mmCIF file of N, CA and C in Angstrom:
data_model
loop_
_atom_site.group_PDB
_atom_site.id
_atom_site.type_symbol
_atom_site.label_atom_id
_atom_site.label_comp_id
_atom_site.label_asym_id
_atom_site.label_seq_id
_atom_site.Cartn_x
_atom_site.Cartn_y
_atom_site.Cartn_z
ATOM 1 N N UNK E 1448 0.822 -1.186 0.000
ATOM 2 C CA UNK E 1448 0.000 0.000 0.000
ATOM 3 C C UNK E 1448 0.875 1.263 0.000
ATOM 4 N N UNK E 1449 1.923 1.259 0.867
ATOM 5 C CA UNK E 1449 2.824 2.409 0.914
ATOM 6 C C UNK E 1449 3.494 2.623 -0.434
ATOM 7 N N UNK E 1450 3.872 1.529 -1.081
ATOM 8 C CA UNK E 1450 4.549 1.626 -2.371
ATOM 9 C C UNK E 1450 3.613 2.224 -3.417
ATOM 10 N N UNK E 1451 2.352 1.811 -3.422
ATOM 11 C CA UNK E 1451 1.370 2.347 -4.358
ATOM 12 C C UNK E 1451 1.138 3.830 -4.106
ATOM 13 N N UNK E 1452 1.058 4.226 -2.867
ATOM 14 C CA UNK E 1452 0.871 5.628 -2.506
ATOM 15 C C UNK E 1452 2.069 6.467 -2.951
ATOM 16 N N UNK E 1453 3.275 5.945 -2.781
ATOM 17 C CA UNK E 1453 4.486 6.644 -3.201
ATOM 18 C C UNK E 1453 4.501 6.828 -4.716
ATOM 19 N N UNK E 1454 4.132 5.792 -5.453
ATOM 20 C CA UNK E 1454 4.100 5.865 -6.918
ATOM 21 C C UNK E 1454 3.076 6.903 -7.370
ATOM 22 N N UNK E 1455 1.915 6.904 -6.772
ATOM 23 C CA UNK E 1455 0.877 7.875 -7.140
ATOM 24 C C UNK E 1455 1.328 9.306 -6.833
ATOM 25 N N UNK E 1456 2.002 9.491 -5.719
ATOM 26 C CA UNK E 1456 2.507 10.813 -5.352
ATOM 27 C C UNK E 1456 3.548 11.288 -6.358
ATOM 28 N N UNK E 1457 4.465 10.417 -6.755
ATOM 29 C CA UNK E 1457 5.491 10.769 -7.740
ATOM 30 C C UNK E 1457 4.839 11.111 -9.076
ATOM 31 N N UNK E 1458 3.875 10.329 -9.497
ATOM 32 C CA UNK E 1458 3.192 10.587 -10.764
ATOM 33 C C UNK E 1458 2.415 11.896 -10.733
ATOM 34 N N UNK E 1459 1.890 12.268 -9.594
ATOM 35 C CA UNK E 1459 1.152 13.522 -9.476
ATOM 36 C C UNK E 1459 2.084 14.731 -9.478
ATOM 37 N N UNK E 1460 3.275 14.598 -8.881
ATOM 38 C CA UNK E 1460 4.213 15.708 -8.764
ATOM 39 C C UNK E 1460 5.070 15.862 -10.017
ATOM 40 N N UNK E 1461 5.395 14.783 -10.689
ATOM 41 C CA UNK E 1461 6.312 14.803 -11.823
ATOM 42 C C UNK E 1461 5.907 15.776 -12.928
ATOM 43 N N UNK E 1462 4.662 15.804 -13.382
ATOM 44 C CA UNK E 1462 4.320 16.768 -14.440
ATOM 45 C C UNK E 1462 4.520 18.216 -14.011
ATOM 46 N N UNK E 1463 4.269 18.528 -12.775
ATOM 47 C CA UNK E 1463 4.449 19.907 -12.300
ATOM 48 C C UNK E 1463 5.920 20.288 -12.277
ATOM 49 N N UNK E 1464 6.786 19.352 -11.913
ATOM 50 C CA UNK E 1464 8.215 19.615 -11.874
ATOM 51 C C UNK E 1464 8.766 19.760 -13.280
ATOM 52 N N UNK E 1465 8.324 18.925 -14.205
ATOM 53 C CA UNK E 1465 8.844 18.919 -15.563
ATOM 54 C C UNK E 1465 8.271 20.045 -16.421
ATOM 55 N N UNK E 1466 7.251 20.696 -15.955
ATOM 56 C CA UNK E 1466 6.568 21.716 -16.728
ATOM 57 C C UNK E 1466 7.452 22.940 -16.931
ATOM 58 N N UNK E 1467 7.501 23.420 -18.177
ATOM 59 C CA UNK E 1467 8.262 24.610 -18.531
ATOM 60 C C UNK E 1467 7.287 25.775 -18.577
ATOM 61 N N UNK E 1468 7.478 26.744 -17.706
ATOM 62 C CA UNK E 1468 6.554 27.874 -17.633
ATOM 63 C C UNK E 1468 6.996 29.066 -18.454
ATOM 64 N N UNK E 1469 8.022 28.896 -19.304
ATOM 65 C CA UNK E 1469 8.472 29.986 -20.156
ATOM 66 C C UNK E 1469 7.379 30.307 -21.161
ATOM 67 N N UNK E 1470 6.938 31.573 -21.209
ATOM 68 C CA UNK E 1470 5.901 31.928 -22.182
ATOM 69 C C UNK E 1470 6.447 31.813 -23.604
ATOM 70 N N UNK E 1471 5.599 31.408 -24.532
ATOM 71 C CA UNK E 1471 5.994 31.330 -25.932
ATOM 72 C C UNK E 1471 5.722 32.670 -26.596
ATOM 73 N N UNK E 1472 6.764 33.305 -27.134
ATOM 74 C CA UNK E 1472 6.574 34.598 -27.794
ATOM 75 C C UNK E 1472 5.667 34.457 -29.018
ATOM 76 N N UNK E 1473 4.819 35.451 -29.232
ATOM 77 C CA UNK E 1473 3.891 35.420 -30.359
ATOM 78 C C UNK E 1473 4.477 36.067 -31.612
ATOM 79 N N UNK E 1474 5.478 36.931 -31.437
ATOM 80 C CA UNK E 1474 6.137 37.579 -32.570
ATOM 81 C C UNK E 1474 7.490 38.110 -32.101
ATOM 82 N N UNK E 1475 8.194 38.785 -33.001
ATOM 83 C CA UNK E 1475 9.527 39.278 -32.669
ATOM 84 C C UNK E 1475 9.533 40.296 -31.544
ATOM 85 N N UNK E 1476 8.569 41.196 -31.540
ATOM 86 C CA UNK E 1476 8.496 42.210 -30.482
ATOM 87 C C UNK E 1476 8.267 41.549 -29.132
ATOM 88 N N UNK E 1477 7.349 40.612 -29.090
ATOM 89 C CA UNK E 1477 7.051 39.890 -27.853
ATOM 90 C C UNK E 1477 8.276 39.120 -27.371
ATOM 91 N N UNK E 1478 9.002 38.511 -28.292
ATOM 92 C CA UNK E 1478 10.214 37.768 -27.946
ATOM 93 C C UNK E 1478 11.234 38.694 -27.295
ATOM 94 N N UNK E 1479 11.463 39.849 -27.904
ATOM 95 C CA UNK E 1479 12.405 40.823 -27.359
ATOM 96 C C UNK E 1479 11.951 41.310 -25.983
ATOM 97 N N UNK E 1480 10.674 41.638 -25.854
ATOM 98 C CA UNK E 1480 10.149 42.124 -24.571
ATOM 99 C C UNK E 1480 10.277 41.076 -23.471
ATOM 100 N N UNK E 1481 10.003 39.814 -23.806
ATOM 101 C CA UNK E 1481 10.126 38.743 -22.817
ATOM 102 C C UNK E 1481 11.577 38.538 -22.405
ATOM 103 N N UNK E 1482 12.505 38.733 -23.332
ATOM 104 C CA UNK E 1482 13.928 38.643 -23.024
ATOM 105 C C UNK E 1482 14.314 39.694 -21.975
ATOM 106 N N UNK E 1483 13.873 40.941 -22.182
ATOM 107 C CA UNK E 1483 14.182 41.994 -21.217
ATOM 108 C C UNK E 1483 13.500 41.740 -19.878
ATOM 109 N N UNK E 1484 12.286 41.203 -19.906
ATOM 110 C CA UNK E 1484 11.590 40.880 -18.660
ATOM 111 C C UNK E 1484 12.343 39.788 -17.902
ATOM 112 N N UNK E 1485 12.850 38.791 -18.620
ATOM 113 C CA UNK E 1485 13.608 37.715 -17.969
ATOM 114 C C UNK E 1485 14.887 38.265 -17.338
ATOM 115 N N UNK E 1486 15.536 39.226 -18.004
ATOM 116 C CA UNK E 1486 16.716 39.861 -17.405
ATOM 117 C C UNK E 1486 16.329 40.602 -16.133
ATOM 118 N N UNK E 1487 15.235 41.365 -16.195
ATOM 119 C CA UNK E 1487 14.763 42.118 -15.036
ATOM 120 C C UNK E 1487 14.404 41.189 -13.880
ATOM 121 N N UNK E 1488 13.782 40.054 -14.215
ATOM 122 C CA UNK E 1488 13.374 39.084 -13.196
ATOM 123 C C UNK E 1488 14.538 38.209 -12.727
ATOM 124 N N UNK E 1489 15.722 38.390 -13.349
ATOM 125 C CA UNK E 1489 16.895 37.570 -13.042
ATOM 126 C C UNK E 1489 16.566 36.084 -13.181
ATOM 127 N N UNK E 1490 15.832 35.773 -14.250
ATOM 128 C CA UNK E 1490 15.352 34.422 -14.522
ATOM 129 C C UNK E 1490 16.233 33.785 -15.592
ATOM 130 N N UNK E 1491 17.303 33.136 -15.157
ATOM 131 C CA UNK E 1491 18.275 32.547 -16.079
ATOM 132 C C UNK E 1491 17.654 31.445 -16.934
ATOM 133 N N UNK E 1492 16.712 30.707 -16.389
ATOM 134 C CA UNK E 1492 16.065 29.637 -17.148
ATOM 135 C C UNK E 1492 15.294 30.209 -18.323
ATOM 136 N N UNK E 1493 14.515 31.256 -18.080
ATOM 137 C CA UNK E 1493 13.748 31.873 -19.160
ATOM 138 C C UNK E 1493 14.676 32.530 -20.172
ATOM 139 N N UNK E 1494 15.739 33.188 -19.695
ATOM 140 C CA UNK E 1494 16.724 33.747 -20.627
ATOM 141 C C UNK E 1494 17.220 32.637 -21.549
ATOM 142 N N UNK E 1495 17.597 31.501 -20.974
ATOM 143 C CA UNK E 1495 18.091 30.376 -21.764
ATOM 144 C C UNK E 1495 17.082 29.843 -22.760
ATOM 145 N N UNK E 1496 15.816 29.857 -22.381
ATOM 146 C CA UNK E 1496 14.767 29.366 -23.275
ATOM 147 C C UNK E 1496 14.434 30.347 -24.393
ATOM 148 N N UNK E 1497 14.745 31.626 -24.187
ATOM 149 C CA UNK E 1497 14.402 32.653 -25.183
ATOM 150 C C UNK E 1497 15.529 32.957 -26.164
ATOM 151 N N UNK E 1498 16.737 32.503 -25.880
ATOM 152 C CA UNK E 1498 17.850 32.806 -26.771
ATOM 153 C C UNK E 1498 18.187 31.601 -27.643
ATOM 154 N N UNK E 1499 18.724 31.892 -28.823
ATOM 155 C CA UNK E 1499 19.115 30.835 -29.747
ATOM 156 C C UNK E 1499 20.429 30.204 -29.291
ATOM 157 N N UNK E 1500 20.739 29.054 -29.864
ATOM 158 C CA UNK E 1500 21.982 28.353 -29.513
ATOM 159 C C UNK E 1500 23.218 29.167 -29.872
ATOM 160 N N UNK E 1501 23.106 30.032 -30.881
ATOM 161 C CA UNK E 1501 24.253 30.831 -31.325
ATOM 162 C C UNK E 1501 24.138 32.300 -30.903
ATOM 163 N N UNK E 1502 23.376 32.566 -29.858
ATOM 164 C CA UNK E 1502 23.146 33.920 -29.371
ATOM 165 C C UNK E 1502 24.453 34.609 -28.967
ATOM 166 N N UNK E 1503 24.535 35.903 -29.285
ATOM 167 C CA UNK E 1503 25.616 36.751 -28.770
ATOM 168 C C UNK E 1503 25.029 38.090 -28.371
ATOM 169 N N UNK E 1504 25.657 38.701 -27.380
ATOM 170 C CA UNK E 1504 25.314 40.059 -26.991
ATOM 171 C C UNK E 1504 26.591 40.886 -27.088
ATOM 172 N N UNK E 1505 26.450 42.087 -27.659
ATOM 173 C CA UNK E 1505 27.575 43.012 -27.729
ATOM 174 C C UNK E 1505 27.356 44.058 -26.652
ATOM 175 N N UNK E 1506 28.301 44.131 -25.724
ATOM 176 C CA UNK E 1506 28.163 45.018 -24.566
ATOM 177 C C UNK E 1506 28.635 46.427 -24.891
ATOM 178 N N UNK E 1507 28.580 47.287 -23.894
ATOM 179 C CA UNK E 1507 28.927 48.708 -24.036
ATOM 180 C C UNK E 1507 30.310 48.928 -24.636
ATOM 181 N N UNK E 1508 31.237 48.061 -24.264
ATOM 182 C CA UNK E 1508 32.622 48.253 -24.709
ATOM 183 C C UNK E 1508 32.951 47.466 -25.980
ATOM 184 N N UNK E 1509 31.932 46.914 -26.624
ATOM 185 C CA UNK E 1509 32.141 46.183 -27.860
ATOM 186 C C UNK E 1509 32.491 44.726 -27.679
ATOM 187 N N UNK E 1510 32.518 44.255 -26.445
ATOM 188 C CA UNK E 1510 32.850 42.869 -26.159
ATOM 189 C C UNK E 1510 31.645 41.975 -26.461
ATOM 190 N N UNK E 1511 31.885 40.844 -27.129
ATOM 191 C CA UNK E 1511 30.827 39.873 -27.405
ATOM 192 C C UNK E 1511 30.793 38.822 -26.308
ATOM 193 N N UNK E 1512 29.583 38.493 -25.886
ATOM 194 C CA UNK E 1512 29.369 37.488 -24.851
ATOM 195 C C UNK E 1512 28.385 36.475 -25.421
ATOM 196 N N UNK E 1513 28.689 35.178 -25.287
ATOM 197 C CA UNK E 1513 27.769 34.177 -25.830
ATOM 198 C C UNK E 1513 26.607 33.934 -24.872
ATOM 199 N N UNK E 1514 25.628 33.226 -25.379
ATOM 200 C CA UNK E 1514 24.401 33.001 -24.617
ATOM 201 C C UNK E 1514 24.597 32.237 -23.333
ATOM 202 N N UNK E 1515 25.457 31.225 -23.368
ATOM 203 C CA UNK E 1515 25.681 30.434 -22.156
ATOM 204 C C UNK E 1515 26.311 31.288 -21.058
ATOM 205 N N UNK E 1516 27.260 32.152 -21.446
ATOM 206 C CA UNK E 1516 27.903 33.020 -20.457
ATOM 207 C C UNK E 1516 26.895 34.022 -19.889
ATOM 208 N N UNK E 1517 26.022 34.553 -20.741
ATOM 209 C CA UNK E 1517 24.987 35.478 -20.254
ATOM 210 C C UNK E 1517 24.056 34.771 -19.282
ATOM 211 N N UNK E 1518 23.609 33.595 -19.646
ATOM 212 C CA UNK E 1518 22.697 32.846 -18.779
ATOM 213 C C UNK E 1518 23.356 32.549 -17.432
ATOM 214 N N UNK E 1519 24.618 32.163 -17.437
ATOM 215 C CA UNK E 1519 25.328 31.888 -16.184
ATOM 216 C C UNK E 1519 25.489 33.159 -15.357
ATOM 217 N N UNK E 1520 25.809 34.279 -16.020
ATOM 218 C CA UNK E 1520 25.986 35.546 -15.300
ATOM 219 C C UNK E 1520 24.700 35.980 -14.622
ATOM 220 N N UNK E 1521 23.572 35.779 -15.299
ATOM 221 C CA UNK E 1521 22.273 36.120 -14.697
ATOM 222 C C UNK E 1521 21.980 35.164 -13.551
ATOM 223 N N UNK E 1522 22.185 33.883 -13.766
ATOM 224 C CA UNK E 1522 21.880 32.875 -12.754
ATOM 225 C C UNK E 1522 22.741 32.982 -11.507
ATOM 226 N N UNK E 1523 23.990 33.433 -11.677
ATOM 227 C CA UNK E 1523 24.909 33.517 -10.542
ATOM 228 C C UNK E 1523 24.951 34.913 -9.923
ATOM 229 N N UNK E 1524 24.115 35.812 -10.404
ATOM 230 C CA UNK E 1524 24.024 37.136 -9.797
ATOM 231 C C UNK E 1524 25.114 38.107 -10.204
ATOM 232 N N UNK E 1525 25.876 37.792 -11.253
ATOM 233 C CA UNK E 1525 26.887 38.737 -11.738
ATOM 234 C C UNK E 1525 26.238 39.906 -12.468
ATOM 235 N N UNK E 1526 25.072 39.656 -13.064
ATOM 236 C CA UNK E 1526 24.281 40.713 -13.696
ATOM 237 C C UNK E 1526 22.988 40.827 -12.920
ATOM 238 N N UNK E 1527 22.759 41.997 -12.342
ATOM 239 C CA UNK E 1527 21.544 42.251 -11.565
ATOM 240 C C UNK E 1527 20.887 43.503 -12.124
ATOM 241 N N UNK E 1528 19.670 43.358 -12.597
ATOM 242 C CA UNK E 1528 18.905 44.493 -13.115
ATOM 243 C C UNK E 1528 17.973 44.939 -11.992
ATOM 244 N N UNK E 1529 18.226 46.131 -11.457
ATOM 245 C CA UNK E 1529 17.390 46.661 -10.379
ATOM 246 C C UNK E 1529 16.074 47.205 -10.908
ATOM 247 N N UNK E 1530 16.119 47.871 -12.058
ATOM 248 C CA UNK E 1530 14.907 48.366 -12.705
ATOM 249 C C UNK E 1530 15.209 48.568 -14.175
ATOM 250 N N UNK E 1531 14.169 48.513 -14.974
ATOM 251 C CA UNK E 1531 14.343 48.717 -16.403
ATOM 252 C C UNK E 1531 13.013 48.978 -17.079
ATOM 253 N N UNK E 1532 12.998 49.966 -17.978
ATOM 254 C CA UNK E 1532 11.777 50.284 -18.705
ATOM 255 C C UNK E 1532 12.126 50.496 -20.178
ATOM 256 N N UNK E 1533 11.414 49.790 -21.044
ATOM 257 C CA UNK E 1533 11.608 49.931 -22.481
ATOM 258 C C UNK E 1533 10.736 51.063 -23.015
ATOM 259 N N UNK E 1534 11.306 51.869 -23.902
ATOM 260 C CA UNK E 1534 10.538 52.938 -24.555
ATOM 261 C C UNK E 1534 10.966 53.014 -26.018
ATOM 262 N N UNK E 1535 10.114 53.638 -26.815
ATOM 263 C CA UNK E 1535 10.445 53.893 -28.207
ATOM 264 C C UNK E 1535 10.675 52.643 -29.030
ATOM 265 N N UNK E 1536 10.054 51.550 -28.654
ATOM 266 C CA UNK E 1536 10.266 50.294 -29.361
ATOM 267 C C UNK E 1536 9.728 50.374 -30.786
ATOM 268 N N UNK E 1537 10.566 49.947 -31.708
ATOM 269 C CA UNK E 1537 10.199 49.913 -33.125
ATOM 270 C C UNK E 1537 10.645 48.563 -33.673
ATOM 271 N N UNK E 1538 9.717 47.866 -34.318
ATOM 272 C CA UNK E 1538 10.026 46.554 -34.871
ATOM 273 C C UNK E 1538 9.819 46.571 -36.378
ATOM 274 N N UNK E 1539 10.800 46.015 -37.072
ATOM 275 C CA UNK E 1539 10.670 45.777 -38.508
ATOM 276 C C UNK E 1539 10.763 44.269 -38.703
ATOM 277 N N UNK E 1540 9.724 43.699 -39.302
ATOM 278 C CA UNK E 1540 9.666 42.255 -39.480
ATOM 279 C C UNK E 1540 9.820 41.905 -40.953
ATOM 280 N N UNK E 1541 10.707 40.953 -41.203
ATOM 281 C CA UNK E 1541 10.976 40.472 -42.548
ATOM 282 C C UNK E 1541 10.773 38.960 -42.552
ATOM 283 N N UNK E 1542 9.534 38.552 -42.708
ATOM 284 C CA UNK E 1542 9.226 37.121 -42.664
ATOM 285 C C UNK E 1542 9.481 36.558 -41.279
ATOM 286 N N UNK E 1543 10.494 35.708 -41.174
ATOM 287 C CA UNK E 1543 10.802 35.049 -39.909
ATOM 288 C C UNK E 1543 11.909 35.746 -39.134
ATOM 289 N N UNK E 1544 12.217 36.986 -39.504
ATOM 290 C CA UNK E 1544 13.248 37.765 -38.818
ATOM 291 C C UNK E 1544 12.652 39.100 -38.384
ATOM 292 N N UNK E 1545 12.915 39.497 -37.152
ATOM 293 C CA UNK E 1545 12.449 40.781 -36.636
ATOM 294 C C UNK E 1545 13.629 41.551 -36.058
ATOM 295 N N UNK E 1546 13.739 42.806 -36.461
ATOM 296 C CA UNK E 1546 14.749 43.711 -35.915
ATOM 297 C C UNK E 1546 14.003 44.649 -34.971
ATOM 298 N N UNK E 1547 14.361 44.597 -33.696
ATOM 299 C CA UNK E 1547 13.673 45.379 -32.673
ATOM 300 C C UNK E 1547 14.666 46.391 -32.106
ATOM 301 N N UNK E 1548 14.278 47.667 -32.127
ATOM 302 C CA UNK E 1548 15.139 48.722 -31.595
ATOM 303 C C UNK E 1548 14.346 49.593 -30.643
ATOM 304 N N UNK E 1549 15.061 50.215 -29.724
ATOM 305 C CA UNK E 1549 14.423 51.120 -28.787
ATOM 306 C C UNK E 1549 15.420 51.581 -27.745
ATOM 307 N N UNK E 1550 14.863 52.050 -26.636
ATOM 308 C CA UNK E 1550 15.683 52.516 -25.525
ATOM 309 C C UNK E 1550 15.280 51.761 -24.273
ATOM 310 N N UNK E 1551 16.270 51.533 -23.428
ATOM 311 C CA UNK E 1551 16.055 50.839 -22.163
ATOM 312 C C UNK E 1551 16.607 51.729 -21.072
ATOM 313 N N UNK E 1552 15.724 52.286 -20.252
ATOM 314 C CA UNK E 1552 16.164 53.056 -19.100
ATOM 315 C C UNK E 1552 16.394 52.042 -17.995
ATOM 316 N N UNK E 1553 17.669 51.855 -17.637
ATOM 317 C CA UNK E 1553 18.006 50.731 -16.784
ATOM 318 C C UNK E 1553 18.906 51.149 -15.629
ATOM 319 N N UNK E 1554 18.685 50.511 -14.511
ATOM 320 C CA UNK E 1554 19.575 50.602 -13.363
ATOM 321 C C UNK E 1554 20.045 49.182 -13.102
ATOM 322 N N UNK E 1555 21.373 48.975 -13.229
ATOM 323 C CA UNK E 1555 21.890 47.616 -13.149
ATOM 324 C C UNK E 1555 23.253 47.585 -12.479
ATOM 325 N N UNK E 1556 23.628 46.383 -12.074
ATOM 326 C CA UNK E 1556 24.961 46.132 -11.542
ATOM 327 C C UNK E 1556 25.553 44.954 -12.293
ATOM 328 N N UNK E 1557 26.740 45.149 -12.830
ATOM 329 C CA UNK E 1557 27.450 44.075 -13.500
ATOM 330 C C UNK E 1557 28.733 43.856 -12.713
ATOM 331 N N UNK E 1558 28.810 42.719 -12.047
ATOM 332 C CA UNK E 1558 29.896 42.408 -11.119
ATOM 333 C C UNK E 1558 30.132 43.579 -10.154
ATOM 334 N N UNK E 1559 29.049 44.045 -9.559
ATOM 335 C CA UNK E 1559 29.032 45.117 -8.565
ATOM 336 C C UNK E 1559 29.438 46.483 -9.097
ATOM 337 N N UNK E 1560 29.575 46.645 -10.415
ATOM 338 C CA UNK E 1560 29.795 47.958 -11.017
ATOM 339 C C UNK E 1560 28.441 48.476 -11.473
ATOM 340 N N UNK E 1561 27.997 49.582 -10.872
ATOM 341 C CA UNK E 1561 26.672 50.103 -11.148
ATOM 342 C C UNK E 1561 26.587 50.880 -12.446
ATOM 343 N N UNK E 1562 25.429 50.800 -13.069
ATOM 344 C CA UNK E 1562 25.106 51.594 -14.244
ATOM 345 C C UNK E 1562 23.673 52.062 -14.105
ATOM 346 N N UNK E 1563 23.445 53.327 -14.405
ATOM 347 C CA UNK E 1563 22.105 53.881 -14.349
ATOM 348 C C UNK E 1563 21.971 54.859 -15.502
ATOM 349 N N UNK E 1564 21.075 54.587 -16.434
ATOM 350 C CA UNK E 1564 20.893 55.504 -17.550
ATOM 351 C C UNK E 1564 20.147 54.873 -18.699
ATOM 352 N N UNK E 1565 20.131 55.579 -19.816
ATOM 353 C CA UNK E 1565 19.462 55.104 -21.018
ATOM 354 C C UNK E 1565 20.437 54.349 -21.899
ATOM 355 N N UNK E 1566 19.948 53.259 -22.439
ATOM 356 C CA UNK E 1566 20.722 52.423 -23.338
ATOM 357 C C UNK E 1566 19.901 52.253 -24.620
ATOM 358 N N UNK E 1567 20.524 52.532 -25.763
ATOM 359 C CA UNK E 1567 19.900 52.188 -27.033
ATOM 360 C C UNK E 1567 20.152 50.699 -27.252
ATOM 361 N N UNK E 1568 19.131 49.982 -27.679
ATOM 362 C CA UNK E 1568 19.301 48.546 -27.882
ATOM 363 C C UNK E 1568 18.780 48.133 -29.255
ATOM 364 N N UNK E 1569 19.354 47.067 -29.750
ATOM 365 C CA UNK E 1569 18.855 46.366 -30.928
ATOM 366 C C UNK E 1569 18.861 44.889 -30.597
ATOM 367 N N UNK E 1570 17.741 44.231 -30.832
ATOM 368 C CA UNK E 1570 17.685 42.779 -30.735
ATOM 369 C C UNK E 1570 17.232 42.238 -32.085
ATOM 370 N N UNK E 1571 17.787 41.118 -32.452
ATOM 371 C CA UNK E 1571 17.366 40.413 -33.661
ATOM 372 C C UNK E 1571 16.701 39.131 -33.187
ATOM 373 N N UNK E 1572 15.453 38.948 -33.605
ATOM 374 C CA UNK E 1572 14.701 37.753 -33.230
ATOM 375 C C UNK E 1572 14.378 36.968 -34.498
ATOM 376 N N UNK E 1573 14.483 35.651 -34.409
ATOM 377 C CA UNK E 1573 14.264 34.780 -35.556
ATOM 378 C C UNK E 1573 13.265 33.695 -35.165
ATOM 379 N N UNK E 1574 12.331 33.427 -36.090
ATOM 380 C CA UNK E 1574 11.389 32.323 -35.866
ATOM 381 C C UNK E 1574 11.957 31.090 -36.570
ATOM 382 N N UNK E 1575 12.196 30.069 -35.781
ATOM 383 C CA UNK E 1575 12.744 28.822 -36.318
ATOM 384 C C UNK E 1575 12.000 27.667 -35.667
ATOM 385 N N UNK E 1576 11.535 26.752 -36.458
ATOM 386 C CA UNK E 1576 10.773 25.630 -35.906
ATOM 387 C C UNK E 1576 9.502 26.088 -35.225
ATOM 388 N N UNK E 1577 8.964 27.222 -35.660
ATOM 389 C CA UNK E 1577 7.725 27.749 -35.093
ATOM 390 C C UNK E 1577 7.911 28.530 -33.802
ATOM 391 N N UNK E 1578 9.157 28.688 -33.336
ATOM 392 C CA UNK E 1578 9.406 29.409 -32.087
ATOM 393 C C UNK E 1578 10.289 30.620 -32.341
ATOM 394 N N UNK E 1579 9.946 31.727 -31.702
ATOM 395 C CA UNK E 1579 10.755 32.940 -31.781
ATOM 396 C C UNK E 1579 11.876 32.863 -30.761
ATOM 397 N N UNK E 1580 13.099 33.216 -31.183
ATOM 398 C CA UNK E 1580 14.268 33.242 -30.310
ATOM 399 C C UNK E 1580 15.046 34.528 -30.567
ATOM 400 N N UNK E 1581 15.675 35.057 -29.538
ATOM 401 C CA UNK E 1581 16.584 36.196 -29.693
ATOM 402 C C UNK E 1581 17.932 35.624 -30.124
ATOM 403 N N UNK E 1582 18.468 36.123 -31.246
ATOM 404 C CA UNK E 1582 19.755 35.615 -31.728
ATOM 405 C C UNK E 1582 20.902 36.558 -31.403
ATOM 406 N N UNK E 1583 20.611 37.831 -31.255
ATOM 407 C CA UNK E 1583 21.659 38.789 -30.897
ATOM 408 C C UNK E 1583 21.038 40.006 -30.233
ATOM 409 N N UNK E 1584 21.836 40.649 -29.397
ATOM 410 C CA UNK E 1584 21.430 41.905 -28.758
ATOM 411 C C UNK E 1584 22.658 42.813 -28.718
ATOM 412 N N UNK E 1585 22.421 44.090 -28.918
ATOM 413 C CA UNK E 1585 23.505 45.053 -28.807
ATOM 414 C C UNK E 1585 23.031 46.217 -27.955
ATOM 415 N N UNK E 1586 23.891 46.638 -27.025
ATOM 416 C CA UNK E 1586 23.577 47.726 -26.115
ATOM 417 C C UNK E 1586 24.592 48.845 -26.281
ATOM 418 N N UNK E 1587 24.093 50.074 -26.411
ATOM 419 C CA UNK E 1587 24.955 51.254 -26.542
ATOM 420 C C UNK E 1587 24.440 52.324 -25.587
ATOM 421 N N UNK E 1588 25.283 52.837 -24.691
ATOM 422 C CA UNK E 1588 24.830 53.915 -23.818
ATOM 423 C C UNK E 1588 24.338 55.099 -24.651
ATOM 424 N N UNK E 1589 23.170 55.617 -24.321
ATOM 425 C CA UNK E 1589 22.581 56.743 -25.066
ATOM 426 C C UNK E 1589 22.850 58.040 -24.339
ATOM 427 N N UNK E 1590 23.096 59.057 -25.086
ATOM 428 C CA UNK E 1590 23.383 60.390 -24.518
ATOM 429 C C UNK E 1590 22.105 61.185 -24.374
#
């Protein structure tokens, strides 16, 4: 009886544990917005689910960072977004590719170095296999 109860409990809990709660983006703009929300929420799992396998981000100083390194930095607290608001978002969609540009007013800490200000951003989102993914992001401090 105990064994049957244990099996039933495992079967009831397993789907909830295995469930992926990452929202599926409906288009390129939504994909980009969800990416920024995942950064704000410090949700490394969602960041990982929203970026492509060949994702790169170009930082303020022109340094390229791959997706795995970004996901680890978010997950380990090296990148902490205290607040962030997107404005002026403009999307141009070309079939399965979307170029999203705008401004991000952000307060963040990267390895305890603070940044507070406006950043011009560009994200490229691609629909592949029916799913939208961010393939690249570039951030430039705005004056």
